[in-house]
Amino acid sequence: MPDKIAGKCYGTLPDNVTMQFREPMGVIASIVPWNFPFTNSAIKLAPSLACGNTVVFKPSELSPLSALMLAEMAEEVGLPPGVLNIINGIGAEAGNALVRHPGIDKIAFTGRHQTGALMLEAAKVGMKGILMELGGKTPSLVFPDAPLDHVINAAITGIFMNLGQVCVAGSRLLVHQKQHDEVVERLLQKAKNLRQGDPTDASNHLGCIATPSHVNTIETYVEKAKGEGARMLIGGDRLKGTTGCFYRPTIFDGVKPGMTIAREEVFGPVLSVMTFTDEAEAVRIANDCDFGLMANIWTSDGGRALRIARALKAGRIAINGGGALRANVPVYGYKLSGIGAELGFEEAIHEYTNSKAVLYSLSTEKTPWPE
Ligand code: NAD
């Protein structure tokens, strides 16, 4: 990418050459969350460096090691000293000091929207640019003509992979009323057979939640869901015979759009099953949420798939599976899910370079002056 970054020449007037240059911004403050720390670091660092910037990078205090290994590799391949700088520390201290530093030209952040709001406050001091990739509450809309075998597997992996500690975890499953009973029964069968235990044992499907305090957060959401009338079908506790963070896959049925469990990001292995009766209701429920990171559509009707893709308020839509990130495809978050683009080519250049217009007069006439 670095040698593909080009400016433009505008043909406006015959006696004027107007050029646009794309220039490095300077120093990017990059701050990432604890989940998928290596991938999230790469996503932030690659375009920042390719656009000619230097970076001060802060990984999460909960998963700092892979960024340090990345820095070692950068040194090994000959990145000049000072181009990539890793600092470790607690968000409220090191992160806060970094984003407020006057030497920073742009903030590139991935994390919770509540932290993002604090960064907006910090950014306004120097009118710094800010790119934010935040949380999600991904709905998966399942229509009666969907390939159910595929849907069930995808719904289970979509919410329980990494125990739901994924920004695009499919936490809301919207099923057509007609298929509700069959879908729920098949989900339960699969969920019961998931093996959970030592995450370093490859025969286990599921490991544990990242920290004890995050288990407490998940427990609070689960208790709230029960209190608000959602029906718990499975899970809701820790794996028997274990202590610590082995929270079990949990499924709620009868979830209504107004319930907290349907609106807030749990960031854990908790699936909410909801029902709809027609397309319009499915779209209404899916969009009735403050997040808009991703959505899944399951149908074999191509027209419906695209109609709904256009109606959903989310920056990434997967139709009949797929939906994995690709370096050349930009992703944006709607609503609380972010500001600006992650990945992409033109979009990355736009995010990580400044634009400079140079207007060059070729005229041989003197500048007019009123006599
Ligand atoms: P977080 O917002 O608590 O922390 C993220 C980073 O910000 C950490 O490095 C932390 O130290 C730092 N930080 C915290 N307070 C700060 C402050 N006041 N000033 C500066 N920096 C501060 O998020 P988390 O719990 O680590 O990560 C989970 C969240 O990240 C979820 O909401 C998840 O959806 C989101 N996420 C989004 C994406 C995406 O691409 N949209 C990807 C992964 C995770």
Coordinates of C-alpha atoms and ligand atoms in Angstrom, one line a residue:
M1 CA 0.0 0.0 0.0
P2 CA 2.6 2.6 0.8
D3 CA 3.7 3.1 -2.8
K4 CA 0.0 3.2 -4.0
I5 CA -0.9 6.3 -2.1
A6 CA -1.4 9.0 -4.7
G7 CA -2.7 12.6 -4.8
K8 CA -4.9 14.1 -7.5
C9 CA -4.6 16.8 -10.1
Y10 CA -7.8 18.8 -10.7
G11 CA -8.5 20.3 -14.1
T12 CA -10.4 23.3 -13.1
L13 CA -9.1 26.4 -14.9
P14 CA -6.8 26.6 -18.0
D15 CA -4.4 28.9 -16.2
N16 CA -4.2 27.0 -13.0
V17 CA -2.9 23.7 -11.9
T18 CA -4.5 22.4 -8.7
M19 CA -3.0 19.4 -6.9
Q20 CA -4.0 17.5 -3.9
F21 CA -1.3 15.8 -1.8
R22 CA -1.9 13.1 0.8
E23 CA 0.6 13.5 3.6
P24 CA 1.3 11.6 6.8
M25 CA -0.6 13.0 9.8
G26 CA 2.3 12.7 12.2
V27 CA 1.9 10.8 15.5
I28 CA -1.1 8.4 15.9
A29 CA -2.2 7.4 19.4
S30 CA -3.5 3.9 19.0
I31 CA -5.4 2.2 21.8
V32 CA -6.9 -1.3 21.6
P33 CA -9.0 -3.7 23.8
W34 CA -8.1 -7.0 25.4
N35 CA -9.9 -9.3 23.0
F36 CA -8.0 -10.6 19.9
P37 CA -5.1 -8.4 20.9
F38 CA -2.8 -9.4 18.0
T39 CA -5.5 -8.9 15.3
N40 CA -6.7 -5.7 16.8
S41 CA -3.1 -4.4 16.9
A42 CA -2.4 -5.4 13.3
I43 CA -5.6 -3.7 12.1
K44 CA -4.6 -0.4 13.7
L45 CA -0.9 -0.5 13.1
A46 CA -0.7 -1.6 9.4
P47 CA -2.6 1.4 7.8
S48 CA -1.1 3.9 10.3
L49 CA 2.4 2.9 9.4
A50 CA 1.8 2.4 5.7
C51 CA 0.5 6.0 5.5
G52 CA 3.9 7.2 6.8
N53 CA 2.9 8.0 10.4
T54 CA 4.6 7.1 13.6
V55 CA 2.6 5.4 16.3
V56 CA 2.4 5.4 20.1
F57 CA 0.5 2.2 20.7
K58 CA -1.2 1.2 24.0
P59 CA -2.5 -2.4 24.2
S60 CA -4.9 -3.3 26.9
E61 CA -3.5 -3.8 30.4
L62 CA -5.2 -7.2 30.4
S63 CA -3.4 -8.6 27.3
P64 CA -0.2 -6.6 26.7
L65 CA 2.2 -9.3 25.5
S66 CA 1.4 -9.8 21.8
A67 CA 2.0 -6.1 21.1
L68 CA 5.5 -6.4 22.6
M69 CA 6.2 -9.4 20.4
L70 CA 5.0 -7.4 17.4
A71 CA 7.4 -4.6 18.4
E72 CA 10.2 -7.1 18.5
M73 CA 9.3 -8.3 15.0
A74 CA 9.2 -4.7 13.8
E75 CA 12.7 -4.2 15.1
E76 CA 13.8 -7.4 13.5
V77 CA 12.6 -6.4 10.0
G78 CA 14.2 -3.0 10.3
L79 CA 11.5 -0.5 11.1
P80 CA 13.5 2.6 12.2
P81 CA 13.7 3.3 15.9
G82 CA 10.9 5.6 17.1
V83 CA 8.4 4.7 14.4
L84 CA 6.5 2.2 16.5
N85 CA 6.4 2.8 20.2
I86 CA 4.6 0.6 22.6
I87 CA 3.6 1.8 26.0
N88 CA 1.9 -0.3 28.6
G89 CA -0.4 0.9 31.4
I90 CA -3.9 1.2 32.8
G91 CA -6.4 2.9 30.6
A92 CA -7.4 5.7 33.0
E93 CA -3.8 6.6 33.5
A94 CA -1.5 5.7 30.6
G95 CA -4.3 5.8 28.0
N96 CA -5.8 9.0 29.2
A97 CA -2.4 10.7 29.3
L98 CA -1.6 9.5 25.8
V99 CA -4.8 10.8 24.2
R100 CA -4.5 14.2 26.0
H101 CA -0.8 14.7 24.9
P102 CA -0.4 17.7 22.7
G103 CA 2.1 15.9 20.5
I104 CA -0.6 13.5 19.3
D105 CA -2.2 14.2 15.8
K106 CA -4.9 11.6 15.7
I107 CA -6.5 9.1 18.1
A108 CA -7.3 5.6 16.7
F109 CA -9.3 3.6 19.3
T110 CA -11.1 0.3 19.6
G111 CA -13.0 -0.5 22.8
R112 CA -16.2 0.2 24.7
H113 CA -18.4 3.2 23.7
Q114 CA -18.2 4.5 27.3
T115 CA -14.4 4.8 26.9
G116 CA -14.9 6.3 23.5
A117 CA -17.0 9.1 25.0
L118 CA -14.2 9.9 27.3
M119 CA -11.8 10.1 24.4
L120 CA -14.1 12.5 22.5
E121 CA -13.7 14.8 25.6
A122 CA -9.9 14.4 25.4
A123 CA -9.8 14.9 21.6
K124 CA -11.6 18.3 21.7
V125 CA -8.7 19.9 23.6
G126 CA -6.4 19.9 20.5
M127 CA -9.2 19.4 18.0
K128 CA -7.6 16.0 17.3
G129 CA -9.1 13.7 14.7
I130 CA -10.5 10.5 16.1
L131 CA -11.4 7.0 14.7
M132 CA -13.4 4.8 16.9
E133 CA -14.4 1.1 16.6
L134 CA -16.8 0.3 19.4
G135 CA -19.2 -2.3 20.7
G136 CA -22.0 -4.2 19.0
K137 CA -25.3 -6.1 19.5
T138 CA -25.4 -8.1 16.3
P139 CA -28.9 -9.3 15.3
S140 CA -29.2 -12.4 13.1
L141 CA -32.5 -12.5 11.2
V142 CA -33.6 -16.0 10.3
F143 CA -36.4 -16.3 7.7
P144 CA -38.5 -19.4 7.0
D145 CA -36.6 -20.1 3.7
A146 CA -33.2 -20.1 5.5
P147 CA -30.9 -23.2 5.4
L148 CA -31.5 -24.2 9.0
D149 CA -28.6 -26.6 9.5
H150 CA -26.2 -23.8 8.5
V151 CA -28.1 -21.3 10.6
I152 CA -28.0 -23.4 13.8
N153 CA -24.2 -24.0 13.6
A154 CA -23.6 -20.3 12.8
A155 CA -25.8 -19.1 15.6
I156 CA -24.0 -21.3 18.1
T157 CA -20.5 -20.3 16.9
G158 CA -21.6 -16.7 16.4
I159 CA -22.4 -16.2 20.1
F160 CA -20.2 -18.8 21.9
M161 CA -16.9 -18.6 20.0
N162 CA -14.4 -17.0 22.4
L163 CA -17.4 -17.2 24.9
G164 CA -19.1 -14.2 23.2
Q165 CA -16.1 -11.9 23.9
V166 CA -16.3 -10.7 20.4
C167 CA -17.5 -7.2 19.2
V168 CA -19.6 -8.8 16.4
A169 CA -21.0 -11.7 18.6
G170 CA -24.4 -12.7 17.3
S171 CA -26.2 -11.9 20.6
R172 CA -29.7 -11.4 19.2
L173 CA -31.3 -14.3 17.2
L174 CA -34.5 -13.1 15.5
V175 CA -36.5 -16.1 14.3
H176 CA -39.7 -16.2 12.4
Q177 CA -42.6 -17.2 14.7
K178 CA -43.3 -20.4 12.6
Q179 CA -39.8 -21.8 13.1
H180 CA -39.3 -20.7 16.7
D181 CA -39.8 -24.1 18.4
E182 CA -37.7 -26.1 16.0
V183 CA -34.8 -23.5 16.1
V184 CA -34.8 -23.4 19.9
E185 CA -34.8 -27.2 20.2
R186 CA -31.9 -27.5 17.8
L187 CA -30.0 -24.7 19.5
L188 CA -30.3 -26.4 22.9
Q189 CA -29.2 -29.8 21.5
K190 CA -26.0 -28.2 20.1
A191 CA -25.3 -26.0 23.2
K192 CA -25.7 -29.0 25.6
N193 CA -23.0 -30.8 23.7
L194 CA -20.4 -28.0 23.8
R195 CA -17.3 -29.2 25.8
Q196 CA -15.9 -26.5 28.1
G197 CA -12.8 -26.6 30.1
D198 CA -9.0 -25.9 30.0
P199 CA -8.7 -23.6 27.0
T200 CA -5.2 -25.0 26.2
D201 CA -6.8 -28.5 25.6
A202 CA -7.7 -28.5 21.9
S203 CA -10.6 -31.0 22.4
N204 CA -12.6 -28.4 24.3
H205 CA -14.9 -26.1 22.4
L206 CA -15.0 -23.4 25.1
G207 CA -12.6 -22.0 27.6
C208 CA -13.2 -19.3 30.2
I209 CA -14.1 -15.6 30.5
A210 CA -11.1 -13.3 30.5
T211 CA -11.3 -11.9 34.0
P212 CA -13.3 -12.5 37.3
S213 CA -14.7 -9.0 37.2
H214 CA -16.0 -9.6 33.7
V215 CA -17.8 -12.7 34.9
N216 CA -19.5 -10.5 37.5
T217 CA -20.7 -8.2 34.7
I218 CA -22.1 -11.1 32.8
E219 CA -23.8 -12.4 35.9
T220 CA -25.4 -9.0 36.6
Y221 CA -26.8 -9.0 33.0
V222 CA -28.2 -12.5 33.4
E223 CA -29.9 -11.7 36.7
K224 CA -31.4 -8.6 35.2
A225 CA -32.7 -10.6 32.2
K226 CA -34.4 -13.0 34.5
G227 CA -35.8 -10.1 36.6
E228 CA -37.2 -8.5 33.4
G229 CA -39.0 -11.7 32.4
A230 CA -36.7 -13.4 29.9
R231 CA -36.9 -17.2 30.1
M232 CA -33.5 -18.9 30.7
L233 CA -33.3 -22.2 28.8
I234 CA -29.7 -23.2 29.6
G235 CA -26.6 -21.9 31.4
G236 CA -26.7 -18.9 33.7
D237 CA -24.0 -20.2 36.0
R238 CA -20.4 -21.4 36.1
L239 CA -19.4 -24.9 35.0
K240 CA -19.9 -27.4 37.8
G241 CA -16.7 -28.6 39.5
T242 CA -14.7 -25.5 38.5
T243 CA -13.9 -22.3 40.2
G244 CA -13.1 -19.1 38.4
C245 CA -14.2 -17.9 35.1
F246 CA -15.8 -20.9 33.4
Y247 CA -19.2 -19.3 32.7
R248 CA -21.5 -21.6 30.8
P249 CA -23.2 -20.9 27.4
T250 CA -26.5 -19.3 28.2
I251 CA -29.7 -19.0 26.1
F252 CA -32.7 -16.8 26.9
D253 CA -36.0 -17.2 25.1
G254 CA -39.0 -14.8 25.0
V255 CA -36.7 -11.8 24.9
K256 CA -38.5 -8.5 24.1
P257 CA -36.9 -5.5 22.4
G258 CA -37.2 -3.3 25.5
M259 CA -35.3 -5.7 27.8
T260 CA -31.8 -4.7 28.9
I261 CA -30.5 -8.1 27.6
A262 CA -31.7 -7.1 24.1
R263 CA -30.2 -3.6 24.2
E264 CA -26.8 -3.6 26.0
E265 CA -23.6 -5.4 25.0
V266 CA -22.9 -8.3 27.4
F267 CA -19.7 -9.3 25.7
G268 CA -20.3 -12.8 27.0
P269 CA -21.8 -16.2 26.1
V270 CA -25.4 -15.0 26.3
L271 CA -27.9 -15.5 23.4
S272 CA -31.3 -13.8 23.3
V273 CA -33.9 -15.4 21.1
M274 CA -36.6 -13.1 19.8
T275 CA -39.5 -13.7 17.3
F276 CA -41.1 -11.8 14.4
T277 CA -44.0 -12.4 12.1
D278 CA -43.0 -10.5 8.9
E279 CA -40.0 -8.7 7.3
A280 CA -41.0 -5.2 8.5
E281 CA -41.2 -6.4 12.1
A282 CA -37.8 -8.2 11.8
V283 CA -36.2 -5.0 10.5
R284 CA -37.9 -2.9 13.2
I285 CA -36.6 -5.1 16.0
A286 CA -33.1 -5.4 14.6
N287 CA -32.8 -1.6 14.3
D288 CA -34.3 -1.0 17.7
C289 CA -30.9 -0.9 19.4
D290 CA -28.3 1.8 20.0
F291 CA -25.5 -0.3 18.3
G292 CA -25.0 -0.8 14.6
L293 CA -21.8 -2.8 14.1
M294 CA -22.9 -5.9 12.2
A295 CA -26.0 -7.9 11.2
N296 CA -26.6 -11.3 9.8
I297 CA -29.4 -12.2 7.3
W298 CA -30.4 -15.8 6.6
T299 CA -32.7 -16.4 3.6
S300 CA -32.6 -18.1 0.2
D301 CA -34.5 -15.2 -1.4
G302 CA -31.9 -12.9 -3.0
G303 CA -34.3 -10.0 -3.3
R304 CA -35.3 -10.1 0.3
A305 CA -31.7 -10.5 1.4
L306 CA -30.7 -7.2 -0.4
R307 CA -33.9 -5.4 0.6
I308 CA -33.2 -6.1 4.3
A309 CA -29.5 -5.4 3.9
R310 CA -30.4 -1.9 2.7
A311 CA -32.9 -1.4 5.6
L312 CA -30.6 -2.5 8.4
K313 CA -28.6 0.1 10.3
A314 CA -25.3 -1.6 10.6
G315 CA -21.9 -1.1 9.0
R316 CA -21.3 -4.8 8.1
I317 CA -24.0 -7.2 6.9
A318 CA -23.4 -10.9 6.3
I319 CA -25.9 -12.8 4.1
N320 CA -26.0 -16.5 4.6
G321 CA -22.8 -16.7 6.5
G322 CA -19.4 -15.3 5.9
G323 CA -18.8 -11.7 7.1
A324 CA -15.2 -12.1 8.2
L325 CA -13.1 -9.0 8.0
R326 CA -11.0 -8.5 4.9
A327 CA -8.1 -6.0 4.7
N328 CA -9.4 -4.3 1.6
V329 CA -13.0 -3.9 2.7
P330 CA -13.8 -0.9 4.9
V331 CA -16.1 -1.3 7.9
Y332 CA -17.9 1.5 9.6
G333 CA -20.0 1.4 12.8
Y334 CA -23.4 3.0 12.8
K335 CA -24.8 4.7 15.9
L336 CA -22.9 3.9 19.1
S337 CA -20.6 1.4 17.2
G338 CA -18.1 3.9 16.0
I339 CA -16.8 6.9 14.0
G340 CA -14.9 6.5 10.8
A341 CA -13.6 3.5 8.9
E342 CA -11.5 0.5 9.9
L343 CA -9.6 -1.3 7.1
G344 CA -10.3 -0.6 3.4
F345 CA -7.9 1.1 1.0
E346 CA -9.1 4.6 0.1
E347 CA -10.8 4.8 3.5
A348 CA -7.6 3.9 5.4
I349 CA -5.7 6.6 3.4
H350 CA -8.4 9.0 4.3
E351 CA -8.3 8.1 8.0
Y352 CA -4.5 8.2 8.3
T353 CA -3.3 11.0 6.0
N354 CA -3.9 14.7 5.8
S355 CA -5.0 16.3 2.6
K356 CA -3.2 19.3 1.2
A357 CA -4.5 21.3 -1.7
V358 CA -1.8 23.2 -3.7
L359 CA -3.2 25.8 -6.2
Y360 CA -0.6 26.9 -8.7
S361 CA -1.4 29.9 -11.0
L362 CA 0.1 29.7 -14.5
S363 CA -1.2 33.1 -15.5
T364 CA 1.2 35.6 -17.0
E365 CA -1.2 38.5 -16.2
K366 CA -0.6 40.7 -13.2
T367 CA -2.9 40.4 -10.3
P368 CA -5.7 42.9 -11.1
W369 CA -5.8 46.1 -9.0
P370 CA -8.5 48.7 -9.1
E371 CA -6.9 51.9 -10.4
Ligands
NAD1 P1 -12.2 -0.6 27.1 O1 -12.9 0.5 26.4 O2 -12.5 -0.8 28.5 O3 -10.7 -0.5 26.9 C1 -10.1 -0.4 25.6 C2 -8.7 0.2 25.7 O4 -8.9 1.6 26.2 C3 -7.8 -0.4 26.7 O5 -6.4 -0.4 26.2 C4 -7.9 0.5 28.0 O6 -6.7 0.4 28.8 C5 -8.0 1.8 27.3 N1 -8.7 2.8 28.2 C6 -9.6 2.6 29.2 N2 -10.0 3.8 29.7 C7 -9.3 4.8 29.1 C8 -9.3 6.2 29.2 N3 -10.0 6.8 30.1 N4 -8.5 6.9 28.3 C9 -7.7 6.2 27.4 N5 -7.7 4.9 27.3 C10 -8.5 4.2 28.1 O7 -12.7 -1.9 26.2 P2 -12.3 -3.4 26.6 O8 -13.2 -3.9 27.7 O9 -10.9 -3.6 26.6 O10 -12.8 -4.1 25.2 C11 -14.1 -4.6 25.0 C12 -14.9 -3.6 24.1 O11 -14.2 -3.5 22.8 C13 -16.3 -4.2 23.7 O12 -17.2 -3.1 23.7 C14 -16.1 -4.6 22.3 O13 -17.3 -4.7 21.5 C15 -15.1 -3.6 21.7 N6 -14.4 -4.1 20.5 C16 -14.8 -3.5 19.3 C17 -14.2 -4.0 18.2 C18 -14.5 -3.4 16.8 O14 -13.8 -3.6 15.8 N7 -15.6 -2.6 16.7 C19 -13.2 -5.0 18.2 C20 -12.9 -5.5 19.5 C21 -13.5 -5.1 20.6

